[in-house]
Amino acid sequence: MESIKIGKAKLAWLNGGVTHLDGGAMFGVVPRALWSKKYSVNADNQIELRTDPILLQVDGLNVLIDSGIGNDKLSEKQKKIFGVWEESNLTEELSTHSLTCEDIDIICMTHLHFDHACGLTKWKDGELVPAFPNAKIYTSEVEWNEMRNPNIRSVNTYWEDNWKPIVHQVHTFKEEAEIVEGLKMIHTSGHSDGHSILFFEDGDETFIHMADLMPTHAHQNILWALAYDDYPVTSVHQKEKWMNLGYRKGAWYTFYHDAYYRALKFDEKGNVIESLARPQSSYD
Ligand SMILES: [Zn+2]
């Protein structure tokens, strides 16, 4: 799988499964005539969205960014609705880095929607148990509260199966948390009220993981917010802030959902100057 070195950090993408969601829902008020030029769409109006965690190795620690779609966590009906054509392959993928799930020290959860959090737990002898038993799991306090007490809309994506078994592993923060030296999680709200991004800096090398504020390269336009966003105007303001900063710094932007690019780097005007593509298999 693809990897990149940014300062002292090494990032590698792991196969965490895939979803295929309605393109219109992923681009909110943007007309299909515009978004379909930037991101490929199938006959059912679905777009391919990976759910690939990033393995971030820094200061001797193994950090995961989000957890993938998991295995056997969705019913056949849910798999059909969400276009889950492939589930997580994390154990095998970690083994190519000479790691096991027990070796993961930290998981940074940008938010806890099912397509990010299903991989946190797994089935063992008919019971759900932590998939990464030795990991500290970081998420914002607001996100953690909504996960455990969802409203009538968010109950569709915040599932008990994904939080009850991992309660003892969770560490929350209010505005931001320094995870390791140079790596911060920052609460933004927007996509969900408790949504966070990651910001990493080592010398003049930077990456920003916008998570679902910019789920794919096609969402670079700060006005292109998702219909799934609970607070779309907040998403737009947060994108404005973090895209402008990243453009000035020549930051890399990394993706969890993008089926075509793992990371992109932009110049001050927002033009792509470097990219790390995801190789396409023949059936894509
Ligand atoms: Zn997502």
PDB file of C-alpha atoms and ligand atoms in Angstrom:
ATOM      1  CA  MET A   1       0.000   0.000   0.000  1.00  0.00           C
ATOM      2  CA  GLU A   2       1.023   3.608  -0.474  1.00  0.00           C
ATOM      3  CA  SER A   3       3.220   5.421   1.978  1.00  0.00           C
ATOM      4  CA  ILE A   4       4.887   8.789   2.393  1.00  0.00           C
ATOM      5  CA  LYS A   5       7.337  10.394   4.785  1.00  0.00           C
ATOM      6  CA  ILE A   6       6.475  13.847   6.153  1.00  0.00           C
ATOM      7  CA  GLY A   7       9.127  15.148   8.554  1.00  0.00           C
ATOM      8  CA  LYS A   8       9.708  12.514  11.228  1.00  0.00           C
ATOM      9  CA  ALA A   9       6.377  10.821  10.500  1.00  0.00           C
ATOM     10  CA  LYS A  10       5.797   7.869   8.178  1.00  0.00           C
ATOM     11  CA  LEU A  11       2.251   7.474   6.845  1.00  0.00           C
ATOM     12  CA  ALA A  12       0.936   4.307   5.197  1.00  0.00           C
ATOM     13  CA  TRP A  13      -2.610   3.619   4.001  1.00  0.00           C
ATOM     14  CA  LEU A  14      -4.247   0.326   5.042  1.00  0.00           C
ATOM     15  CA  ASN A  15      -7.141  -1.442   3.328  1.00  0.00           C
ATOM     16  CA  GLY A  16     -10.089  -0.740   5.630  1.00  0.00           C
ATOM     17  CA  GLY A  17     -12.838  -1.604   3.137  1.00  0.00           C
ATOM     18  CA  VAL A  18     -15.031   0.488   0.879  1.00  0.00           C
ATOM     19  CA  THR A  19     -18.461   2.100   0.688  1.00  0.00           C
ATOM     20  CA  HIS A  20     -20.393   3.404  -2.321  1.00  0.00           C
ATOM     21  CA  LEU A  21     -22.652   6.283  -1.343  1.00  0.00           C
ATOM     22  CA  ASP A  22     -25.011   8.537  -3.229  1.00  0.00           C
ATOM     23  CA  GLY A  23     -22.983  11.213  -5.009  1.00  0.00           C
ATOM     24  CA  GLY A  24     -25.611  13.864  -4.395  1.00  0.00           C
ATOM     25  CA  ALA A  25     -25.487  13.311  -0.634  1.00  0.00           C
ATOM     26  CA  MET A  26     -21.694  13.599  -0.692  1.00  0.00           C
ATOM     27  CA  PHE A  27     -21.737  16.940  -2.543  1.00  0.00           C
ATOM     28  CA  GLY A  28     -24.701  18.648  -0.857  1.00  0.00           C
ATOM     29  CA  VAL A  29     -26.076  21.556  -2.871  1.00  0.00           C
ATOM     30  CA  VAL A  30     -23.482  21.246  -5.658  1.00  0.00           C
ATOM     31  CA  PRO A  31     -25.111  20.258  -8.980  1.00  0.00           C
ATOM     32  CA  ARG A  32     -24.163  16.840 -10.362  1.00  0.00           C
ATOM     33  CA  ALA A  33     -23.034  18.508 -13.604  1.00  0.00           C
ATOM     34  CA  LEU A  34     -20.189  20.102 -11.598  1.00  0.00           C
ATOM     35  CA  TRP A  35     -19.136  17.394  -9.115  1.00  0.00           C
ATOM     36  CA  SER A  36     -19.323  14.542 -11.625  1.00  0.00           C
ATOM     37  CA  LYS A  37     -16.499  16.214 -13.586  1.00  0.00           C
ATOM     38  CA  LYS A  38     -14.234  15.853 -10.568  1.00  0.00           C
ATOM     39  CA  TYR A  39     -15.178  12.424  -9.161  1.00  0.00           C
ATOM     40  CA  SER A  40     -16.279   9.369 -11.045  1.00  0.00           C
ATOM     41  CA  VAL A  41     -19.891   8.210 -10.550  1.00  0.00           C
ATOM     42  CA  ASN A  42     -21.584   4.891 -11.435  1.00  0.00           C
ATOM     43  CA  ALA A  43     -24.954   4.176 -13.097  1.00  0.00           C
ATOM     44  CA  ASP A  44     -26.657   4.067  -9.670  1.00  0.00           C
ATOM     45  CA  ASN A  45     -25.353   7.590  -8.931  1.00  0.00           C
ATOM     46  CA  GLN A  46     -22.939   6.164  -6.327  1.00  0.00           C
ATOM     47  CA  ILE A  47     -19.361   7.231  -5.799  1.00  0.00           C
ATOM     48  CA  GLU A  48     -16.583   4.995  -4.471  1.00  0.00           C
ATOM     49  CA  LEU A  49     -15.440   6.016  -1.000  1.00  0.00           C
ATOM     50  CA  ARG A  50     -12.634   4.066   0.621  1.00  0.00           C
ATOM     51  CA  THR A  51     -12.619   3.635   4.400  1.00  0.00           C
ATOM     52  CA  ASP A  52      -8.851   3.288   4.670  1.00  0.00           C
ATOM     53  CA  PRO A  53      -7.157   4.081   8.003  1.00  0.00           C
ATOM     54  CA  ILE A  54      -3.748   5.726   7.915  1.00  0.00           C
ATOM     55  CA  LEU A  55      -0.967   4.055   9.907  1.00  0.00           C
ATOM     56  CA  LEU A  56       1.118   6.904  11.268  1.00  0.00           C
ATOM     57  CA  GLN A  57       4.481   5.887  12.734  1.00  0.00           C
ATOM     58  CA  VAL A  58       6.121   8.627  14.744  1.00  0.00           C
ATOM     59  CA  ASP A  59       8.443   8.763  17.784  1.00  0.00           C
ATOM     60  CA  GLY A  60       8.380   4.955  18.036  1.00  0.00           C
ATOM     61  CA  LEU A  61       4.568   4.879  18.321  1.00  0.00           C
ATOM     62  CA  ASN A  62       2.048   3.213  16.027  1.00  0.00           C
ATOM     63  CA  VAL A  63      -0.933   5.520  15.535  1.00  0.00           C
ATOM     64  CA  LEU A  64      -4.057   4.839  13.467  1.00  0.00           C
ATOM     65  CA  ILE A  65      -6.211   7.577  12.000  1.00  0.00           C
ATOM     66  CA  ASP A  66      -9.780   6.183  12.142  1.00  0.00           C
ATOM     67  CA  SER A  67     -10.508   2.467  12.039  1.00  0.00           C
ATOM     68  CA  GLY A  68     -12.128   1.277   8.788  1.00  0.00           C
ATOM     69  CA  ILE A  69     -15.446  -0.437   8.081  1.00  0.00           C
ATOM     70  CA  GLY A  70     -14.542  -3.528  10.165  1.00  0.00           C
ATOM     71  CA  ASN A  71     -15.614  -7.131   9.566  1.00  0.00           C
ATOM     72  CA  ASP A  72     -19.103  -8.604   9.887  1.00  0.00           C
ATOM     73  CA  LYS A  73     -20.294  -5.424  11.588  1.00  0.00           C
ATOM     74  CA  LEU A  74     -23.036  -4.692   9.044  1.00  0.00           C
ATOM     75  CA  SER A  75     -26.068  -6.738   8.030  1.00  0.00           C
ATOM     76  CA  GLU A  76     -26.467  -7.831   4.403  1.00  0.00           C
ATOM     77  CA  LYS A  77     -29.108  -5.119   4.018  1.00  0.00           C
ATOM     78  CA  GLN A  78     -26.774  -2.420   5.395  1.00  0.00           C
ATOM     79  CA  LYS A  79     -23.955  -3.616   3.137  1.00  0.00           C
ATOM     80  CA  LYS A  80     -26.267  -3.211   0.174  1.00  0.00           C
ATOM     81  CA  ILE A  81     -27.515   0.250   1.216  1.00  0.00           C
ATOM     82  CA  PHE A  82     -24.007   1.575   1.942  1.00  0.00           C
ATOM     83  CA  GLY A  83     -22.376  -0.172  -1.013  1.00  0.00           C
ATOM     84  CA  VAL A  84     -19.909  -2.102   1.160  1.00  0.00           C
ATOM     85  CA  TRP A  85     -18.386  -4.343  -1.496  1.00  0.00           C
ATOM     86  CA  GLU A  86     -15.268  -5.086   0.521  1.00  0.00           C
ATOM     87  CA  GLU A  87     -14.585  -5.170   4.281  1.00  0.00           C
ATOM     88  CA  SER A  88     -11.453  -4.398   6.300  1.00  0.00           C
ATOM     89  CA  ASN A  89      -8.246  -6.329   5.824  1.00  0.00           C
ATOM     90  CA  LEU A  90      -6.309  -4.666   8.633  1.00  0.00           C
ATOM     91  CA  THR A  91      -4.705  -7.696  10.302  1.00  0.00           C
ATOM     92  CA  GLU A  92      -3.049  -8.727   7.065  1.00  0.00           C
ATOM     93  CA  GLU A  93      -2.177  -5.183   6.097  1.00  0.00           C
ATOM     94  CA  LEU A  94      -0.542  -4.536   9.481  1.00  0.00           C
ATOM     95  CA  SER A  95       1.462  -7.751   9.136  1.00  0.00           C
ATOM     96  CA  THR A  96       3.147  -6.313   6.027  1.00  0.00           C
ATOM     97  CA  HIS A  97       4.489  -3.652   8.420  1.00  0.00           C
ATOM     98  CA  SER A  98       5.501  -6.436  10.875  1.00  0.00           C
ATOM     99  CA  LEU A  99       2.715  -5.294  13.220  1.00  0.00           C
ATOM    100  CA  THR A 100      -0.331  -6.854  14.850  1.00  0.00           C
ATOM    101  CA  CYS A 101      -3.504  -5.173  16.118  1.00  0.00           C
ATOM    102  CA  GLU A 102      -1.993  -5.430  19.634  1.00  0.00           C
ATOM    103  CA  ASP A 103       0.872  -3.148  18.511  1.00  0.00           C
ATOM    104  CA  ILE A 104      -1.377  -0.142  17.869  1.00  0.00           C
ATOM    105  CA  ASP A 105      -0.655   2.373  20.647  1.00  0.00           C
ATOM    106  CA  ILE A 106      -3.041   5.183  19.746  1.00  0.00           C
ATOM    107  CA  ILE A 107      -6.135   5.656  17.559  1.00  0.00           C
ATOM    108  CA  CYS A 108      -7.149   9.178  16.580  1.00  0.00           C
ATOM    109  CA  MET A 109     -10.881   9.124  15.845  1.00  0.00           C
ATOM    110  CA  THR A 110     -11.805  12.196  13.798  1.00  0.00           C
ATOM    111  CA  HIS A 111     -15.418  11.328  14.553  1.00  0.00           C
ATOM    112  CA  LEU A 112     -17.419   8.205  15.348  1.00  0.00           C
ATOM    113  CA  HIS A 113     -19.780   7.757  12.376  1.00  0.00           C
ATOM    114  CA  PHE A 114     -20.122   4.055  11.563  1.00  0.00           C
ATOM    115  CA  ASP A 115     -17.917   4.222   8.473  1.00  0.00           C
ATOM    116  CA  HIS A 116     -15.035   5.410  10.677  1.00  0.00           C
ATOM    117  CA  ALA A 117     -15.738   3.522  13.916  1.00  0.00           C
ATOM    118  CA  CYS A 118     -16.893   0.003  12.930  1.00  0.00           C
ATOM    119  CA  GLY A 119     -13.271  -1.172  12.934  1.00  0.00           C
ATOM    120  CA  LEU A 120     -12.859  -0.361  16.645  1.00  0.00           C
ATOM    121  CA  THR A 121     -14.589  -3.570  17.695  1.00  0.00           C
ATOM    122  CA  LYS A 122     -14.647  -7.129  16.372  1.00  0.00           C
ATOM    123  CA  TRP A 123     -16.524 -10.389  16.956  1.00  0.00           C
ATOM    124  CA  LYS A 124     -14.919 -13.016  19.187  1.00  0.00           C
ATOM    125  CA  ASP A 125     -16.879 -16.065  20.384  1.00  0.00           C
ATOM    126  CA  GLY A 126     -20.187 -14.337  19.674  1.00  0.00           C
ATOM    127  CA  GLU A 127     -19.237 -11.191  21.592  1.00  0.00           C
ATOM    128  CA  LEU A 128     -17.946  -7.800  20.494  1.00  0.00           C
ATOM    129  CA  VAL A 129     -14.475  -7.016  21.882  1.00  0.00           C
ATOM    130  CA  PRO A 130     -11.912  -4.263  21.245  1.00  0.00           C
ATOM    131  CA  ALA A 131     -10.107  -4.776  17.924  1.00  0.00           C
ATOM    132  CA  PHE A 132      -7.041  -2.862  19.203  1.00  0.00           C
ATOM    133  CA  PRO A 133      -6.914  -3.827  22.886  1.00  0.00           C
ATOM    134  CA  ASN A 134      -3.769  -1.856  23.773  1.00  0.00           C
ATOM    135  CA  ALA A 135      -4.682   1.413  22.055  1.00  0.00           C
ATOM    136  CA  LYS A 136      -5.656   4.683  23.664  1.00  0.00           C
ATOM    137  CA  ILE A 137      -8.547   6.017  21.600  1.00  0.00           C
ATOM    138  CA  TYR A 138      -8.754   9.803  21.276  1.00  0.00           C
ATOM    139  CA  THR A 139     -11.884  11.673  20.246  1.00  0.00           C
ATOM    140  CA  SER A 140     -13.431  14.992  21.227  1.00  0.00           C
ATOM    141  CA  GLU A 141     -15.636  15.191  24.290  1.00  0.00           C
ATOM    142  CA  VAL A 142     -18.567  16.463  22.209  1.00  0.00           C
ATOM    143  CA  GLU A 143     -18.244  13.518  19.809  1.00  0.00           C
ATOM    144  CA  TRP A 144     -18.030  10.993  22.625  1.00  0.00           C
ATOM    145  CA  ASN A 145     -21.122  12.453  24.306  1.00  0.00           C
ATOM    146  CA  GLU A 146     -23.152  12.370  21.097  1.00  0.00           C
ATOM    147  CA  MET A 147     -21.974   8.813  20.368  1.00  0.00           C
ATOM    148  CA  ARG A 148     -23.466   7.650  23.664  1.00  0.00           C
ATOM    149  CA  ASN A 149     -26.572   9.864  23.460  1.00  0.00           C
ATOM    150  CA  PRO A 150     -27.404  10.318  19.776  1.00  0.00           C
ATOM    151  CA  ASN A 151     -30.354  12.394  18.574  1.00  0.00           C
ATOM    152  CA  ILE A 152     -33.070  11.062  16.260  1.00  0.00           C
ATOM    153  CA  ARG A 153     -30.948  11.873  13.178  1.00  0.00           C
ATOM    154  CA  SER A 154     -27.520  10.812  14.419  1.00  0.00           C
ATOM    155  CA  VAL A 155     -28.755   7.538  15.940  1.00  0.00           C
ATOM    156  CA  ASN A 156     -28.493   6.144  12.410  1.00  0.00           C
ATOM    157  CA  THR A 157     -24.707   6.446  12.445  1.00  0.00           C
ATOM    158  CA  TYR A 158     -23.697   6.275  16.153  1.00  0.00           C
ATOM    159  CA  TRP A 159     -23.978   2.605  17.051  1.00  0.00           C
ATOM    160  CA  GLU A 160     -23.708   0.949  20.471  1.00  0.00           C
ATOM    161  CA  ASP A 161     -21.741  -1.912  18.890  1.00  0.00           C
ATOM    162  CA  ASN A 162     -18.961   0.572  18.155  1.00  0.00           C
ATOM    163  CA  TRP A 163     -18.631   2.168  21.608  1.00  0.00           C
ATOM    164  CA  LYS A 164     -19.773  -0.117  24.411  1.00  0.00           C
ATOM    165  CA  PRO A 165     -16.821  -2.540  24.165  1.00  0.00           C
ATOM    166  CA  ILE A 166     -14.174   0.247  24.063  1.00  0.00           C
ATOM    167  CA  VAL A 167     -15.354   2.597  26.840  1.00  0.00           C
ATOM    168  CA  HIS A 168     -12.244   1.950  28.988  1.00  0.00           C
ATOM    169  CA  GLN A 169      -9.904   2.907  26.095  1.00  0.00           C
ATOM    170  CA  VAL A 170     -11.372   6.331  25.295  1.00  0.00           C
ATOM    171  CA  HIS A 171      -9.637   9.626  26.105  1.00  0.00           C
ATOM    172  CA  THR A 172     -11.453  12.855  25.314  1.00  0.00           C
ATOM    173  CA  PHE A 173     -10.419  16.480  24.897  1.00  0.00           C
ATOM    174  CA  LYS A 174     -12.273  19.776  24.645  1.00  0.00           C
ATOM    175  CA  GLU A 175     -10.627  22.063  22.056  1.00  0.00           C
ATOM    176  CA  GLU A 176      -7.410  20.284  21.129  1.00  0.00           C
ATOM    177  CA  ALA A 177      -5.000  17.606  22.292  1.00  0.00           C
ATOM    178  CA  GLU A 178      -1.321  17.046  21.545  1.00  0.00           C
ATOM    179  CA  ILE A 179      -1.178  13.323  20.763  1.00  0.00           C
ATOM    180  CA  VAL A 180       2.597  13.142  20.286  1.00  0.00           C
ATOM    181  CA  GLU A 181       5.072  15.982  19.843  1.00  0.00           C
ATOM    182  CA  GLY A 182       4.029  17.849  16.671  1.00  0.00           C
ATOM    183  CA  LEU A 183       0.704  16.023  16.203  1.00  0.00           C
ATOM    184  CA  LYS A 184      -2.496  17.691  17.349  1.00  0.00           C
ATOM    185  CA  MET A 185      -6.158  16.758  17.172  1.00  0.00           C
ATOM    186  CA  ILE A 186      -8.273  19.881  16.853  1.00  0.00           C
ATOM    187  CA  HIS A 187     -12.027  20.016  17.410  1.00  0.00           C
ATOM    188  CA  THR A 188     -13.739  21.728  14.434  1.00  0.00           C
ATOM    189  CA  SER A 189     -17.415  20.656  14.532  1.00  0.00           C
ATOM    190  CA  GLY A 190     -19.060  20.928  11.071  1.00  0.00           C
ATOM    191  CA  HIS A 191     -19.485  17.416   9.678  1.00  0.00           C
ATOM    192  CA  SER A 192     -20.575  16.286  13.144  1.00  0.00           C
ATOM    193  CA  ASP A 193     -20.705  18.519  16.202  1.00  0.00           C
ATOM    194  CA  GLY A 194     -17.703  16.710  17.694  1.00  0.00           C
ATOM    195  CA  HIS A 195     -15.692  16.339  14.459  1.00  0.00           C
ATOM    196  CA  SER A 196     -11.914  16.889  14.688  1.00  0.00           C
ATOM    197  CA  ILE A 197      -9.059  17.272  12.230  1.00  0.00           C
ATOM    198  CA  LEU A 198      -5.396  16.374  12.655  1.00  0.00           C
ATOM    199  CA  PHE A 199      -2.544  18.826  12.245  1.00  0.00           C
ATOM    200  CA  PHE A 200       1.075  17.666  12.112  1.00  0.00           C
ATOM    201  CA  GLU A 201       4.193  19.775  11.935  1.00  0.00           C
ATOM    202  CA  ASP A 202       7.894  18.848  12.000  1.00  0.00           C
ATOM    203  CA  GLY A 203      10.189  21.714  11.012  1.00  0.00           C
ATOM    204  CA  ASP A 204       8.721  23.091   7.780  1.00  0.00           C
ATOM    205  CA  GLU A 205       6.975  19.843   6.869  1.00  0.00           C
ATOM    206  CA  THR A 206       3.260  19.714   7.585  1.00  0.00           C
ATOM    207  CA  PHE A 207       0.239  17.571   6.944  1.00  0.00           C
ATOM    208  CA  ILE A 208      -3.390  18.314   7.656  1.00  0.00           C
ATOM    209  CA  HIS A 209      -5.953  15.522   7.804  1.00  0.00           C
ATOM    210  CA  MET A 210      -9.263  17.282   7.204  1.00  0.00           C
ATOM    211  CA  ALA A 211     -11.256  14.061   7.671  1.00  0.00           C
ATOM    212  CA  ASP A 212     -14.838  14.565   6.479  1.00  0.00           C
ATOM    213  CA  LEU A 213     -14.522  18.335   6.058  1.00  0.00           C
ATOM    214  CA  MET A 214     -12.687  17.385   2.832  1.00  0.00           C
ATOM    215  CA  PRO A 215     -13.324  13.662   2.357  1.00  0.00           C
ATOM    216  CA  THR A 216     -11.932  13.550  -1.196  1.00  0.00           C
ATOM    217  CA  HIS A 217      -9.812  15.702  -3.501  1.00  0.00           C
ATOM    218  CA  ALA A 218     -13.051  16.709  -5.250  1.00  0.00           C
ATOM    219  CA  HIS A 219     -14.158  18.519  -2.067  1.00  0.00           C
ATOM    220  CA  GLN A 220     -11.305  21.059  -2.198  1.00  0.00           C
ATOM    221  CA  ASN A 221     -13.654  23.991  -2.887  1.00  0.00           C
ATOM    222  CA  ILE A 222     -14.397  25.387   0.564  1.00  0.00           C
ATOM    223  CA  LEU A 223     -18.094  25.833  -0.314  1.00  0.00           C
ATOM    224  CA  TRP A 224     -18.566  22.183  -1.254  1.00  0.00           C
ATOM    225  CA  ALA A 225     -19.965  20.772   1.984  1.00  0.00           C
ATOM    226  CA  LEU A 226     -21.698  17.410   2.343  1.00  0.00           C
ATOM    227  CA  ALA A 227     -25.459  16.954   2.748  1.00  0.00           C
ATOM    228  CA  TYR A 228     -24.402  14.638   5.596  1.00  0.00           C
ATOM    229  CA  ASP A 229     -22.885  17.595   7.494  1.00  0.00           C
ATOM    230  CA  ASP A 230     -24.826  18.488  10.643  1.00  0.00           C
ATOM    231  CA  TYR A 231     -23.421  22.058  10.588  1.00  0.00           C
ATOM    232  CA  PRO A 232     -22.503  22.839   6.959  1.00  0.00           C
ATOM    233  CA  VAL A 233     -21.813  26.557   7.542  1.00  0.00           C
ATOM    234  CA  THR A 234     -19.310  25.606  10.240  1.00  0.00           C
ATOM    235  CA  SER A 235     -17.713  23.178   7.791  1.00  0.00           C
ATOM    236  CA  VAL A 236     -17.273  26.004   5.279  1.00  0.00           C
ATOM    237  CA  HIS A 237     -15.675  28.338   7.844  1.00  0.00           C
ATOM    238  CA  GLN A 238     -13.365  25.617   9.162  1.00  0.00           C
ATOM    239  CA  LYS A 239     -12.331  24.650   5.632  1.00  0.00           C
ATOM    240  CA  GLU A 240     -11.593  28.286   4.834  1.00  0.00           C
ATOM    241  CA  LYS A 241      -9.331  28.509   7.882  1.00  0.00           C
ATOM    242  CA  TRP A 242      -7.434  25.247   7.458  1.00  0.00           C
ATOM    243  CA  MET A 243      -7.118  25.322   3.667  1.00  0.00           C
ATOM    244  CA  ASN A 244      -5.740  28.866   3.694  1.00  0.00           C
ATOM    245  CA  LEU A 245      -3.232  27.953   6.396  1.00  0.00           C
ATOM    246  CA  GLY A 246      -2.189  24.756   4.629  1.00  0.00           C
ATOM    247  CA  TYR A 247      -1.780  26.514   1.268  1.00  0.00           C
ATOM    248  CA  ARG A 248       0.531  29.077   2.900  1.00  0.00           C
ATOM    249  CA  LYS A 249       2.573  26.354   4.574  1.00  0.00           C
ATOM    250  CA  GLY A 250       2.728  24.034   1.565  1.00  0.00           C
ATOM    251  CA  ALA A 251       1.074  21.342   3.685  1.00  0.00           C
ATOM    252  CA  TRP A 252       0.165  17.860   2.527  1.00  0.00           C
ATOM    253  CA  TYR A 253      -3.552  17.005   2.795  1.00  0.00           C
ATOM    254  CA  THR A 254      -4.345  13.347   3.504  1.00  0.00           C
ATOM    255  CA  PHE A 255      -7.548  11.396   2.820  1.00  0.00           C
ATOM    256  CA  TYR A 256      -9.447   8.492   4.402  1.00  0.00           C
ATOM    257  CA  HIS A 257     -12.268   8.261   1.835  1.00  0.00           C
ATOM    258  CA  ASP A 258     -10.644   9.211  -1.473  1.00  0.00           C
ATOM    259  CA  ALA A 259     -10.553   6.297  -3.960  1.00  0.00           C
ATOM    260  CA  TYR A 260      -8.059   8.071  -6.235  1.00  0.00           C
ATOM    261  CA  TYR A 261      -5.618  10.088  -4.108  1.00  0.00           C
ATOM    262  CA  ARG A 262      -4.064   9.316  -0.735  1.00  0.00           C
ATOM    263  CA  ALA A 263      -2.566  12.773  -0.322  1.00  0.00           C
ATOM    264  CA  LEU A 264      -2.177  16.055  -2.184  1.00  0.00           C
ATOM    265  CA  LYS A 265       0.005  19.099  -1.732  1.00  0.00           C
ATOM    266  CA  PHE A 266      -1.072  22.507  -3.024  1.00  0.00           C
ATOM    267  CA  ASP A 267       0.672  25.792  -3.826  1.00  0.00           C
ATOM    268  CA  GLU A 268      -0.448  29.120  -2.330  1.00  0.00           C
ATOM    269  CA  LYS A 269      -3.240  29.423  -4.892  1.00  0.00           C
ATOM    270  CA  GLY A 270      -4.554  25.904  -4.265  1.00  0.00           C
ATOM    271  CA  ASN A 271      -3.075  24.285  -7.394  1.00  0.00           C
ATOM    272  CA  VAL A 272      -1.861  20.699  -6.930  1.00  0.00           C
ATOM    273  CA  ILE A 273       1.941  20.565  -6.873  1.00  0.00           C
ATOM    274  CA  GLU A 274       2.520  17.009  -5.601  1.00  0.00           C
ATOM    275  CA  SER A 275       0.298  13.985  -5.303  1.00  0.00           C
ATOM    276  CA  LEU A 276       0.271  10.450  -3.960  1.00  0.00           C
ATOM    277  CA  ALA A 277      -2.200   8.464  -6.052  1.00  0.00           C
ATOM    278  CA  ARG A 278      -3.955   5.215  -5.128  1.00  0.00           C
ATOM    279  CA  PRO A 279      -3.204   2.661  -7.859  1.00  0.00           C
ATOM    280  CA  GLN A 280      -6.428   1.615  -9.621  1.00  0.00           C
ATOM    281  CA  SER A 281      -7.136  -2.081 -10.072  1.00  0.00           C
ATOM    282  CA  SER A 282      -8.462  -3.293 -13.397  1.00  0.00           C
ATOM    283  CA  TYR A 283     -12.132  -3.543 -12.311  1.00  0.00           C
ATOM    284  CA  ASP A 284     -12.301   0.033 -10.961  1.00  0.00           C
TER     285      ASP A 284
HETATM  286 ZN    ZN B   1     -16.904   9.452   6.648  1.00  0.00          ZN
END
